[in-house]
Amino acid sequence: MLHAHTRKKELVDRLSHLGLSISYDRVLQLSAQMGNSVCQQFHRERVVCPPKMRGQVFTTAAVDNIDHNPSATTSKDSFHGTAISLIQHPSYTGEGVDRSIVIVGESGDARSKTVAPLPHYYTDVPPVTSSIKKLPVPAARVASLTRGDFKQQTDEEYQWLGNAKRVLEDNTGTVDNDNTSWAAFHASRQPPDARVICPTSLLPLFLESAHTVAMIRHSMDVVKNAVEHLNPGQTPVVTFDQPLFALAKQIQWKWPESYGEDQIVVMFGGLHIEMVALKTLGDWLQGSGWVQALVQAEIAIAGTADSFLRASHVLRTRRAHQVTAALYILQHRAYNHYCLGETRDAEDLPEFEDWCCQRGEDIPSFTTGQPCWN
């Protein structure tokens, strides 16, 4: 552990002389022995699959670029490679089959300090000569969604708005204010199920840049082989960021027999799904007066508020949409003031939703931000 954190030979040898550690040479021998054992396992199984992964468990993958731009004046090189991670999603603790792989074996020279090379079928990236530009996009089958399909989600959002309203209007301290934010409120409503740990393994890094058709196609092959080895019959699922996702989709359209949408599922990662959702909300709110409302309320300056429409900063944009809940509270206060000023009986007064629709017809800016709640 000390060697893994510091990589300092002098420190390890000093502790070895004090009887607190093994020697630095022995550390290198053990690490090389473990690496060689794993490489031999890769050669035997004809697939690069980490020993810790369990069999017969649903497995997904993530592919991303790894960039290192050294800032030190003495640095001479940078690194722009590709990383592939395997993630397993067990439904209960202990699900799957333990592959019972011994990492440190007796084969090979135990005194060796060098690690054997990885299999060539993993390290060699096959070149791609054909172009994937200007490919025809195949027709997709999608199911039409109606407004009623999201009624449960809409009701849950109004429950959060109502909770935020009660917390702000509470003067007695009886309302729990620990779950005021959007994330905390929804997290508190989830069932207290036992969380199962999802094993994750990072495959050996590639020196090739991720922003190439050849590397992305090879990554998809690596994932397909690993998933088939761990969970035979499962359709591989791979997540990418936006630029790599575009390459992966073009590969699917170019070679549908091997990488078609019925062969492998490619999708955004969680961060980029949220970014696209926030950008869609920004397109929806363009010209609605939402930005001007944030500026007039001194929540953000004009430039920052305008960047919320483009989701330039995910955390700030998410926070801005949560702050919009203040408009919901102000509308309720206006509705209560309206009810107090009316002489009609309470049963003749319009409901809050109907009143908002009436006010929206008279004053279009009154409904600013309300589409986000719906």
mmCIF file of C-alpha atoms in Angstrom:
data_model
loop_
_atom_site.group_PDB
_atom_site.id
_atom_site.type_symbol
_atom_site.label_atom_id
_atom_site.label_comp_id
_atom_site.label_asym_id
_atom_site.label_seq_id
_atom_site.Cartn_x
_atom_site.Cartn_y
_atom_site.Cartn_z
ATOM 1 C CA MET A 1 0.000 0.000 0.000
ATOM 2 C CA LEU A 2 2.845 2.382 0.824
ATOM 3 C CA HIS A 3 4.456 1.687 -2.544
ATOM 4 C CA ALA A 4 1.150 2.161 -4.359
ATOM 5 C CA HIS A 5 0.685 5.601 -2.792
ATOM 6 C CA THR A 6 4.231 6.970 -2.946
ATOM 7 C CA ARG A 7 6.216 4.918 -5.496
ATOM 8 C CA LYS A 8 9.326 5.856 -3.492
ATOM 9 C CA LYS A 9 12.027 3.190 -3.291
ATOM 10 C CA GLU A 10 14.005 4.942 -0.541
ATOM 11 C CA LEU A 11 11.019 5.114 1.805
ATOM 12 C CA VAL A 12 10.074 1.445 1.293
ATOM 13 C CA ASP A 13 13.663 0.255 1.813
ATOM 14 C CA ARG A 14 14.025 2.372 4.955
ATOM 15 C CA LEU A 15 10.926 0.754 6.456
ATOM 16 C CA SER A 16 12.265 -2.635 5.343
ATOM 17 C CA HIS A 17 15.500 -2.088 7.297
ATOM 18 C CA LEU A 18 13.390 -1.258 10.355
ATOM 19 C CA GLY A 19 11.459 -4.500 9.965
ATOM 20 C CA LEU A 20 8.197 -2.726 9.109
ATOM 21 C CA SER A 21 7.976 -3.675 5.451
ATOM 22 C CA ILE A 22 9.300 -6.002 2.783
ATOM 23 C CA SER A 23 12.026 -4.707 0.490
ATOM 24 C CA TYR A 24 11.378 -2.628 -2.590
ATOM 25 C CA ASP A 25 12.668 -5.419 -4.848
ATOM 26 C CA ARG A 26 10.238 -7.874 -3.271
ATOM 27 C CA VAL A 27 7.376 -5.433 -3.883
ATOM 28 C CA LEU A 28 8.292 -5.292 -7.569
ATOM 29 C CA GLN A 29 8.519 -9.080 -7.739
ATOM 30 C CA LEU A 30 5.062 -9.539 -6.197
ATOM 31 C CA SER A 31 3.439 -6.902 -8.402
ATOM 32 C CA ALA A 32 5.062 -8.420 -11.500
ATOM 33 C CA GLN A 33 3.936 -11.893 -10.446
ATOM 34 C CA MET A 34 0.331 -10.742 -10.071
ATOM 35 C CA GLY A 35 0.441 -8.943 -13.410
ATOM 36 C CA ASN A 36 1.882 -11.984 -15.163
ATOM 37 C CA SER A 37 -0.754 -14.266 -13.635
ATOM 38 C CA VAL A 38 -3.541 -12.003 -14.876
ATOM 39 C CA CYS A 39 -1.984 -11.775 -18.357
ATOM 40 C CA GLN A 40 -1.740 -15.559 -18.514
ATOM 41 C CA GLN A 41 -5.412 -15.743 -17.594
ATOM 42 C CA PHE A 42 -6.221 -13.346 -20.447
ATOM 43 C CA HIS A 43 -4.319 -15.571 -22.876
ATOM 44 C CA ARG A 44 -6.052 -18.745 -21.665
ATOM 45 C CA GLU A 45 -9.575 -17.313 -21.827
ATOM 46 C CA ARG A 46 -8.950 -15.371 -25.066
ATOM 47 C CA VAL A 47 -10.660 -12.359 -23.542
ATOM 48 C CA VAL A 48 -9.502 -9.477 -21.362
ATOM 49 C CA CYS A 49 -11.775 -9.716 -18.339
ATOM 50 C CA PRO A 50 -10.690 -8.744 -14.787
ATOM 51 C CA PRO A 51 -10.591 -11.626 -12.270
ATOM 52 C CA LYS A 52 -12.852 -9.823 -9.775
ATOM 53 C CA MET A 53 -15.826 -9.785 -12.180
ATOM 54 C CA ARG A 54 -18.481 -12.400 -11.367
ATOM 55 C CA GLY A 55 -20.228 -14.580 -13.912
ATOM 56 C CA GLN A 56 -23.947 -14.448 -14.780
ATOM 57 C CA VAL A 57 -24.410 -10.853 -13.598
ATOM 58 C CA PHE A 58 -25.770 -8.031 -15.759
ATOM 59 C CA THR A 59 -22.722 -6.075 -16.921
ATOM 60 C CA THR A 60 -22.415 -2.675 -18.572
ATOM 61 C CA ALA A 61 -19.423 -0.712 -19.797
ATOM 62 C CA ALA A 62 -18.220 2.872 -20.085
ATOM 63 C CA VAL A 63 -15.739 4.202 -22.642
ATOM 64 C CA ASP A 64 -14.068 7.577 -22.226
ATOM 65 C CA ASN A 65 -10.979 9.480 -23.239
ATOM 66 C CA ILE A 66 -8.112 9.849 -20.765
ATOM 67 C CA ASP A 67 -6.200 13.090 -21.225
ATOM 68 C CA HIS A 68 -3.156 14.249 -19.297
ATOM 69 C CA ASN A 69 -1.653 17.594 -20.197
ATOM 70 C CA PRO A 70 1.378 18.150 -17.942
ATOM 71 C CA SER A 71 1.738 21.665 -16.627
ATOM 72 C CA ALA A 72 5.217 21.327 -15.104
ATOM 73 C CA THR A 73 8.020 23.054 -16.986
ATOM 74 C CA THR A 74 10.110 19.870 -16.894
ATOM 75 C CA SER A 75 7.395 17.698 -18.464
ATOM 76 C CA LYS A 76 8.107 16.609 -22.007
ATOM 77 C CA ASP A 77 5.075 14.583 -23.030
ATOM 78 C CA SER A 78 1.320 14.317 -22.628
ATOM 79 C CA PHE A 79 -1.077 11.393 -22.738
ATOM 80 C CA HIS A 80 -4.281 11.095 -24.748
ATOM 81 C CA GLY A 81 -5.575 7.568 -24.454
ATOM 82 C CA THR A 82 -8.739 5.544 -23.985
ATOM 83 C CA ALA A 83 -10.200 3.888 -20.901
ATOM 84 C CA ILE A 84 -12.790 1.115 -20.745
ATOM 85 C CA SER A 85 -14.570 0.258 -17.499
ATOM 86 C CA LEU A 86 -16.808 -2.706 -16.732
ATOM 87 C CA ILE A 87 -19.608 -2.263 -14.184
ATOM 88 C CA GLN A 88 -21.741 -5.072 -12.806
ATOM 89 C CA HIS A 89 -25.254 -4.534 -11.433
ATOM 90 C CA PRO A 90 -26.241 -7.341 -9.052
ATOM 91 C CA SER A 91 -29.778 -7.297 -7.692
ATOM 92 C CA TYR A 92 -28.690 -8.774 -4.359
ATOM 93 C CA THR A 93 -25.462 -9.379 -2.476
ATOM 94 C CA GLY A 94 -23.614 -12.433 -3.706
ATOM 95 C CA GLU A 95 -25.469 -12.727 -7.010
ATOM 96 C CA GLY A 96 -23.585 -14.470 -9.796
ATOM 97 C CA VAL A 97 -20.878 -17.086 -9.985
ATOM 98 C CA ASP A 98 -17.455 -16.637 -8.431
ATOM 99 C CA ARG A 99 -14.941 -17.403 -11.165
ATOM 100 C CA SER A 100 -12.388 -18.589 -8.548
ATOM 101 C CA ILE A 101 -9.372 -17.149 -10.314
ATOM 102 C CA VAL A 102 -6.061 -17.257 -8.439
ATOM 103 C CA ILE A 103 -4.238 -13.993 -9.077
ATOM 104 C CA VAL A 104 -0.810 -15.115 -7.837
ATOM 105 C CA GLY A 105 0.231 -18.509 -9.172
ATOM 106 C CA GLU A 106 3.360 -20.632 -9.084
ATOM 107 C CA SER A 107 4.051 -20.479 -12.822
ATOM 108 C CA GLY A 108 6.829 -18.335 -14.215
ATOM 109 C CA ASP A 109 9.929 -16.874 -12.642
ATOM 110 C CA ALA A 110 9.046 -15.634 -9.158
ATOM 111 C CA ARG A 111 12.118 -13.375 -9.173
ATOM 112 C CA SER A 112 11.135 -11.517 -12.328
ATOM 113 C CA LYS A 113 10.337 -7.808 -12.026
ATOM 114 C CA THR A 114 8.900 -7.330 -15.517
ATOM 115 C CA VAL A 115 5.295 -7.844 -16.580
ATOM 116 C CA ALA A 116 4.438 -9.857 -19.683
ATOM 117 C CA PRO A 117 2.739 -7.964 -22.521
ATOM 118 C CA LEU A 118 -1.016 -7.981 -22.923
ATOM 119 C CA PRO A 119 -2.583 -10.156 -25.640
ATOM 120 C CA HIS A 120 -2.193 -8.687 -29.109
ATOM 121 C CA TYR A 121 -5.926 -9.065 -29.803
ATOM 122 C CA TYR A 122 -6.473 -6.457 -27.082
ATOM 123 C CA THR A 123 -3.629 -4.017 -27.707
ATOM 124 C CA ASP A 124 -3.742 -4.048 -31.527
ATOM 125 C CA VAL A 125 -6.424 -1.662 -32.791
ATOM 126 C CA PRO A 126 -7.561 -2.749 -36.283
ATOM 127 C CA PRO A 127 -7.473 0.169 -38.742
ATOM 128 C CA VAL A 128 -10.611 1.450 -40.441
ATOM 129 C CA THR A 129 -10.242 2.504 -44.058
ATOM 130 C CA SER A 130 -13.829 3.292 -45.045
ATOM 131 C CA SER A 131 -15.442 6.631 -44.232
ATOM 132 C CA ILE A 132 -18.447 6.993 -41.954
ATOM 133 C CA LYS A 133 -19.338 10.520 -43.033
ATOM 134 C CA LYS A 134 -22.663 11.381 -44.689
ATOM 135 C CA LEU A 135 -24.278 8.113 -43.694
ATOM 136 C CA PRO A 136 -28.050 7.845 -44.095
ATOM 137 C CA VAL A 137 -29.769 7.775 -40.736
ATOM 138 C CA PRO A 138 -32.101 4.773 -40.516
ATOM 139 C CA ALA A 139 -35.677 5.291 -39.468
ATOM 140 C CA ALA A 140 -36.271 4.711 -35.779
ATOM 141 C CA ARG A 141 -39.349 3.272 -34.161
ATOM 142 C CA VAL A 142 -40.490 5.375 -31.236
ATOM 143 C CA ALA A 143 -43.573 5.244 -29.061
ATOM 144 C CA SER A 144 -45.650 8.402 -28.851
ATOM 145 C CA LEU A 145 -46.000 9.695 -25.309
ATOM 146 C CA THR A 146 -48.979 11.624 -24.026
ATOM 147 C CA ARG A 147 -49.153 14.094 -21.193
ATOM 148 C CA GLY A 148 -50.852 11.514 -18.994
ATOM 149 C CA ASP A 149 -47.833 9.228 -19.176
ATOM 150 C CA PHE A 150 -45.962 11.567 -16.826
ATOM 151 C CA LYS A 151 -48.748 12.210 -14.316
ATOM 152 C CA GLN A 152 -46.992 10.351 -11.501
ATOM 153 C CA GLN A 153 -43.736 12.239 -12.081
ATOM 154 C CA THR A 154 -45.594 15.556 -12.305
ATOM 155 C CA ASP A 155 -47.416 14.869 -9.040
ATOM 156 C CA GLU A 156 -44.087 14.068 -7.352
ATOM 157 C CA GLU A 157 -42.626 17.386 -8.516
ATOM 158 C CA TYR A 158 -45.606 19.287 -7.110
ATOM 159 C CA GLN A 159 -45.145 17.412 -3.837
ATOM 160 C CA TRP A 160 -41.578 18.742 -3.681
ATOM 161 C CA LEU A 161 -42.800 22.275 -4.445
ATOM 162 C CA GLY A 162 -45.419 21.967 -1.726
ATOM 163 C CA ASN A 163 -42.800 20.746 0.739
ATOM 164 C CA ALA A 164 -40.502 23.681 -0.072
ATOM 165 C CA LYS A 165 -43.441 26.048 0.417
ATOM 166 C CA ARG A 166 -44.289 24.575 3.834
ATOM 167 C CA VAL A 167 -40.666 24.797 4.990
ATOM 168 C CA LEU A 168 -40.358 28.464 4.032
ATOM 169 C CA GLU A 169 -43.680 29.404 5.618
ATOM 170 C CA ASP A 170 -43.062 27.449 8.833
ATOM 171 C CA ASN A 171 -42.530 29.730 11.826
ATOM 172 C CA THR A 172 -42.879 27.103 14.547
ATOM 173 C CA GLY A 173 -40.023 24.784 13.575
ATOM 174 C CA THR A 174 -42.320 21.755 13.367
ATOM 175 C CA VAL A 175 -41.697 21.091 9.659
ATOM 176 C CA ASP A 176 -38.640 19.015 8.808
ATOM 177 C CA ASN A 177 -36.298 21.247 6.813
ATOM 178 C CA ASP A 178 -33.565 18.656 6.215
ATOM 179 C CA ASN A 179 -35.068 17.600 2.877
ATOM 180 C CA THR A 180 -35.781 20.951 1.273
ATOM 181 C CA SER A 181 -33.669 20.607 -1.856
ATOM 182 C CA TRP A 182 -34.928 18.647 -4.847
ATOM 183 C CA ALA A 183 -32.354 15.865 -4.481
ATOM 184 C CA ALA A 184 -32.795 15.479 -0.713
ATOM 185 C CA PHE A 185 -36.598 15.410 -0.944
ATOM 186 C CA HIS A 186 -36.747 12.709 -3.600
ATOM 187 C CA ALA A 187 -33.980 10.697 -1.954
ATOM 188 C CA SER A 188 -35.903 10.683 1.330
ATOM 189 C CA ARG A 189 -38.946 9.210 -0.433
ATOM 190 C CA GLN A 190 -37.095 6.249 -1.884
ATOM 191 C CA PRO A 191 -37.649 2.902 -0.147
ATOM 192 C CA PRO A 192 -34.878 2.020 2.311
ATOM 193 C CA ASP A 193 -33.692 -0.958 0.307
ATOM 194 C CA ALA A 194 -30.335 -2.513 1.042
ATOM 195 C CA ARG A 195 -27.830 -1.016 -1.352
ATOM 196 C CA VAL A 196 -25.892 -3.624 -3.289
ATOM 197 C CA ILE A 197 -22.306 -2.784 -4.165
ATOM 198 C CA CYS A 198 -21.679 -2.679 -7.912
ATOM 199 C CA PRO A 199 -18.222 -4.087 -8.724
ATOM 200 C CA THR A 200 -16.263 -1.915 -11.145
ATOM 201 C CA SER A 201 -13.050 -2.709 -12.997
ATOM 202 C CA LEU A 202 -10.889 -0.553 -15.218
ATOM 203 C CA LEU A 203 -9.402 -2.453 -18.145
ATOM 204 C CA PRO A 204 -5.812 -1.753 -19.244
ATOM 205 C CA LEU A 205 -5.533 1.682 -20.836
ATOM 206 C CA PHE A 206 -5.011 2.219 -24.543
ATOM 207 C CA LEU A 207 -2.427 4.620 -25.895
ATOM 208 C CA GLU A 208 -4.654 5.406 -28.896
ATOM 209 C CA SER A 209 -6.904 8.456 -28.756
ATOM 210 C CA ALA A 210 -10.576 7.763 -28.174
ATOM 211 C CA HIS A 211 -11.699 10.245 -30.833
ATOM 212 C CA THR A 212 -11.188 7.850 -33.752
ATOM 213 C CA VAL A 213 -13.506 5.417 -35.485
ATOM 214 C CA ALA A 214 -10.977 2.591 -35.157
ATOM 215 C CA MET A 215 -10.611 2.996 -31.379
ATOM 216 C CA ILE A 216 -14.350 3.241 -30.710
ATOM 217 C CA ARG A 217 -15.067 0.208 -32.878
ATOM 218 C CA HIS A 218 -12.318 -1.743 -31.133
ATOM 219 C CA SER A 219 -13.726 -0.669 -27.747
ATOM 220 C CA MET A 220 -17.118 -2.012 -28.742
ATOM 221 C CA ASP A 221 -15.486 -5.325 -29.705
ATOM 222 C CA VAL A 222 -13.665 -5.519 -26.363
ATOM 223 C CA VAL A 223 -16.892 -4.867 -24.460
ATOM 224 C CA LYS A 224 -18.861 -7.401 -26.513
ATOM 225 C CA ASN A 225 -16.289 -10.113 -25.841
ATOM 226 C CA ALA A 226 -16.080 -9.363 -22.112
ATOM 227 C CA VAL A 227 -19.862 -9.244 -21.635
ATOM 228 C CA GLU A 228 -20.369 -12.463 -23.586
ATOM 229 C CA HIS A 229 -17.710 -14.135 -21.454
ATOM 230 C CA LEU A 230 -19.244 -12.988 -18.163
ATOM 231 C CA ASN A 231 -22.958 -13.151 -18.951
ATOM 232 C CA PRO A 232 -23.619 -15.170 -22.127
ATOM 233 C CA GLY A 233 -26.621 -14.015 -24.132
ATOM 234 C CA GLN A 234 -26.744 -10.489 -22.700
ATOM 235 C CA THR A 235 -26.893 -7.537 -25.090
ATOM 236 C CA PRO A 236 -23.910 -5.269 -24.323
ATOM 237 C CA VAL A 237 -24.675 -1.762 -23.039
ATOM 238 C CA VAL A 238 -21.986 0.914 -23.426
ATOM 239 C CA THR A 239 -22.095 4.528 -22.248
ATOM 240 C CA PHE A 240 -20.198 7.364 -23.942
ATOM 241 C CA ASP A 241 -19.917 11.110 -23.671
ATOM 242 C CA GLN A 242 -21.394 13.212 -26.484
ATOM 243 C CA PRO A 243 -18.505 13.200 -29.042
ATOM 244 C CA LEU A 244 -17.803 9.491 -28.607
ATOM 245 C CA PHE A 245 -21.523 8.683 -28.671
ATOM 246 C CA ALA A 246 -21.766 10.326 -32.099
ATOM 247 C CA LEU A 247 -18.933 8.131 -33.391
ATOM 248 C CA ALA A 248 -20.521 5.012 -31.908
ATOM 249 C CA LYS A 249 -23.878 5.727 -33.570
ATOM 250 C CA GLN A 250 -22.187 6.252 -36.943
ATOM 251 C CA ILE A 251 -20.410 2.922 -36.496
ATOM 252 C CA GLN A 252 -23.761 1.276 -35.832
ATOM 253 C CA TRP A 253 -25.194 2.746 -39.025
ATOM 254 C CA LYS A 254 -22.130 1.813 -41.077
ATOM 255 C CA TRP A 255 -21.858 -1.814 -39.901
ATOM 256 C CA PRO A 256 -25.366 -2.821 -38.748
ATOM 257 C CA GLU A 257 -24.637 -6.558 -39.039
ATOM 258 C CA SER A 258 -21.915 -6.445 -36.367
ATOM 259 C CA TYR A 259 -22.684 -3.305 -34.347
ATOM 260 C CA GLY A 260 -26.352 -2.615 -35.122
ATOM 261 C CA GLU A 261 -28.806 -1.381 -32.536
ATOM 262 C CA ASP A 262 -30.014 -4.962 -32.085
ATOM 263 C CA GLN A 263 -26.447 -6.096 -31.377
ATOM 264 C CA ILE A 264 -25.216 -3.479 -28.899
ATOM 265 C CA VAL A 265 -26.851 -0.603 -27.007
ATOM 266 C CA VAL A 266 -24.975 2.703 -26.917
ATOM 267 C CA MET A 267 -26.195 5.547 -24.741
ATOM 268 C CA PHE A 268 -25.162 8.703 -22.923
ATOM 269 C CA GLY A 269 -23.740 8.570 -19.435
ATOM 270 C CA GLY A 270 -25.732 10.064 -16.573
ATOM 271 C CA LEU A 271 -24.018 13.473 -16.759
ATOM 272 C CA HIS A 272 -24.654 13.929 -20.468
ATOM 273 C CA ILE A 273 -28.267 12.788 -20.159
ATOM 274 C CA GLU A 274 -28.774 15.552 -17.599
ATOM 275 C CA MET A 275 -26.963 18.063 -19.819
ATOM 276 C CA VAL A 276 -29.234 17.272 -22.768
ATOM 277 C CA ALA A 277 -32.331 17.495 -20.552
ATOM 278 C CA LEU A 278 -31.259 20.904 -19.229
ATOM 279 C CA LYS A 279 -30.516 22.152 -22.755
ATOM 280 C CA THR A 280 -33.963 20.992 -23.859
ATOM 281 C CA LEU A 281 -35.498 22.952 -20.992
ATOM 282 C CA GLY A 282 -33.420 25.948 -22.083
ATOM 283 C CA ASP A 283 -34.787 25.743 -25.633
ATOM 284 C CA TRP A 284 -38.272 25.527 -24.163
ATOM 285 C CA LEU A 285 -37.771 28.576 -21.953
ATOM 286 C CA GLN A 286 -36.119 30.699 -24.650
ATOM 287 C CA GLY A 287 -37.987 33.996 -24.834
ATOM 288 C CA SER A 288 -40.350 33.118 -21.967
ATOM 289 C CA GLY A 289 -38.996 35.782 -19.615
ATOM 290 C CA TRP A 290 -37.381 33.240 -17.301
ATOM 291 C CA VAL A 291 -33.925 34.763 -17.731
ATOM 292 C CA GLN A 292 -35.232 38.266 -17.074
ATOM 293 C CA ALA A 293 -37.010 37.036 -13.943
ATOM 294 C CA LEU A 294 -33.761 35.588 -12.588
ATOM 295 C CA VAL A 295 -31.923 38.840 -13.313
ATOM 296 C CA GLN A 296 -34.595 41.059 -11.738
ATOM 297 C CA ALA A 297 -34.641 38.836 -8.655
ATOM 298 C CA GLU A 298 -30.844 39.320 -8.443
ATOM 299 C CA ILE A 299 -30.306 35.563 -8.534
ATOM 300 C CA ALA A 300 -27.783 35.895 -11.361
ATOM 301 C CA ILE A 301 -26.391 38.530 -13.694
ATOM 302 C CA ALA A 302 -27.573 38.676 -17.301
ATOM 303 C CA GLY A 303 -24.691 36.703 -18.805
ATOM 304 C CA THR A 304 -24.852 33.940 -16.207
ATOM 305 C CA ALA A 305 -28.635 33.667 -16.438
ATOM 306 C CA ASP A 306 -28.428 33.396 -20.221
ATOM 307 C CA SER A 307 -25.900 30.549 -19.870
ATOM 308 C CA PHE A 308 -28.542 28.580 -17.956
ATOM 309 C CA LEU A 309 -30.439 28.165 -21.233
ATOM 310 C CA ARG A 310 -27.403 26.463 -22.781
ATOM 311 C CA ALA A 311 -26.571 24.444 -19.627
ATOM 312 C CA SER A 312 -22.964 25.627 -19.813
ATOM 313 C CA HIS A 313 -22.480 24.726 -16.148
ATOM 314 C CA VAL A 314 -24.603 21.766 -15.057
ATOM 315 C CA LEU A 315 -24.488 22.401 -11.304
ATOM 316 C CA ARG A 316 -25.397 26.094 -11.627
ATOM 317 C CA THR A 317 -28.134 25.376 -14.164
ATOM 318 C CA ARG A 318 -29.652 22.684 -11.967
ATOM 319 C CA ARG A 319 -29.603 25.074 -9.021
ATOM 320 C CA ALA A 320 -31.255 27.803 -11.095
ATOM 321 C CA HIS A 321 -34.145 25.503 -11.982
ATOM 322 C CA GLN A 322 -34.568 24.628 -8.311
ATOM 323 C CA VAL A 323 -34.627 28.310 -7.376
ATOM 324 C CA THR A 324 -37.497 28.685 -9.846
ATOM 325 C CA ALA A 325 -39.592 27.004 -7.157
ATOM 326 C CA ALA A 326 -39.743 30.464 -5.579
ATOM 327 C CA LEU A 327 -42.114 31.470 -8.400
ATOM 328 C CA TYR A 328 -44.472 28.686 -7.367
ATOM 329 C CA ILE A 329 -44.502 29.989 -3.797
ATOM 330 C CA LEU A 330 -45.099 33.564 -4.968
ATOM 331 C CA GLN A 331 -48.014 32.391 -7.112
ATOM 332 C CA HIS A 332 -49.561 30.716 -4.066
ATOM 333 C CA ARG A 333 -49.192 33.929 -2.078
ATOM 334 C CA ALA A 334 -50.859 35.873 -4.891
ATOM 335 C CA TYR A 335 -53.661 33.307 -5.001
ATOM 336 C CA ASN A 336 -54.223 33.580 -1.235
ATOM 337 C CA HIS A 337 -54.286 37.374 -1.535
ATOM 338 C CA TYR A 338 -56.829 37.047 -4.350
ATOM 339 C CA CYS A 339 -59.043 34.774 -2.251
ATOM 340 C CA LEU A 340 -58.963 37.175 0.706
ATOM 341 C CA GLY A 341 -60.069 40.032 -1.531
ATOM 342 C CA GLU A 342 -63.027 38.186 -3.014
ATOM 343 C CA THR A 343 -66.506 38.464 -1.537
ATOM 344 C CA ARG A 344 -67.759 35.256 -3.131
ATOM 345 C CA ASP A 345 -68.255 32.074 -1.169
ATOM 346 C CA ALA A 346 -65.245 29.784 -0.910
ATOM 347 C CA GLU A 347 -66.907 27.076 -3.002
ATOM 348 C CA ASP A 348 -67.379 29.564 -5.845
ATOM 349 C CA LEU A 349 -63.704 30.520 -5.978
ATOM 350 C CA PRO A 350 -61.578 28.886 -8.702
ATOM 351 C CA GLU A 351 -59.015 26.286 -7.762
ATOM 352 C CA PHE A 352 -55.356 27.291 -7.749
ATOM 353 C CA GLU A 353 -54.636 25.605 -11.109
ATOM 354 C CA ASP A 354 -57.679 27.194 -12.787
ATOM 355 C CA TRP A 355 -56.787 30.592 -11.351
ATOM 356 C CA CYS A 356 -53.223 30.282 -12.724
ATOM 357 C CA CYS A 357 -54.601 29.510 -16.185
ATOM 358 C CA GLN A 358 -56.864 32.565 -16.040
ATOM 359 C CA ARG A 359 -54.034 34.838 -14.919
ATOM 360 C CA GLY A 360 -51.773 33.370 -17.595
ATOM 361 C CA GLU A 361 -54.236 34.396 -20.286
ATOM 362 C CA ASP A 362 -54.320 37.953 -18.952
ATOM 363 C CA ILE A 363 -50.598 38.246 -18.131
ATOM 364 C CA PRO A 364 -48.389 35.874 -20.200
ATOM 365 C CA SER A 365 -45.352 36.413 -17.947
ATOM 366 C CA PHE A 366 -47.369 35.120 -14.989
ATOM 367 C CA THR A 367 -46.746 31.516 -16.055
ATOM 368 C CA THR A 368 -42.968 31.955 -16.407
ATOM 369 C CA GLY A 369 -41.267 28.733 -15.347
ATOM 370 C CA GLN A 370 -44.530 26.814 -14.977
ATOM 371 C CA PRO A 371 -43.809 24.556 -18.008
ATOM 372 C CA CYS A 372 -40.775 23.254 -16.101
ATOM 373 C CA TRP A 373 -42.977 22.127 -13.239
ATOM 374 C CA ASN A 374 -45.304 20.324 -15.651
#
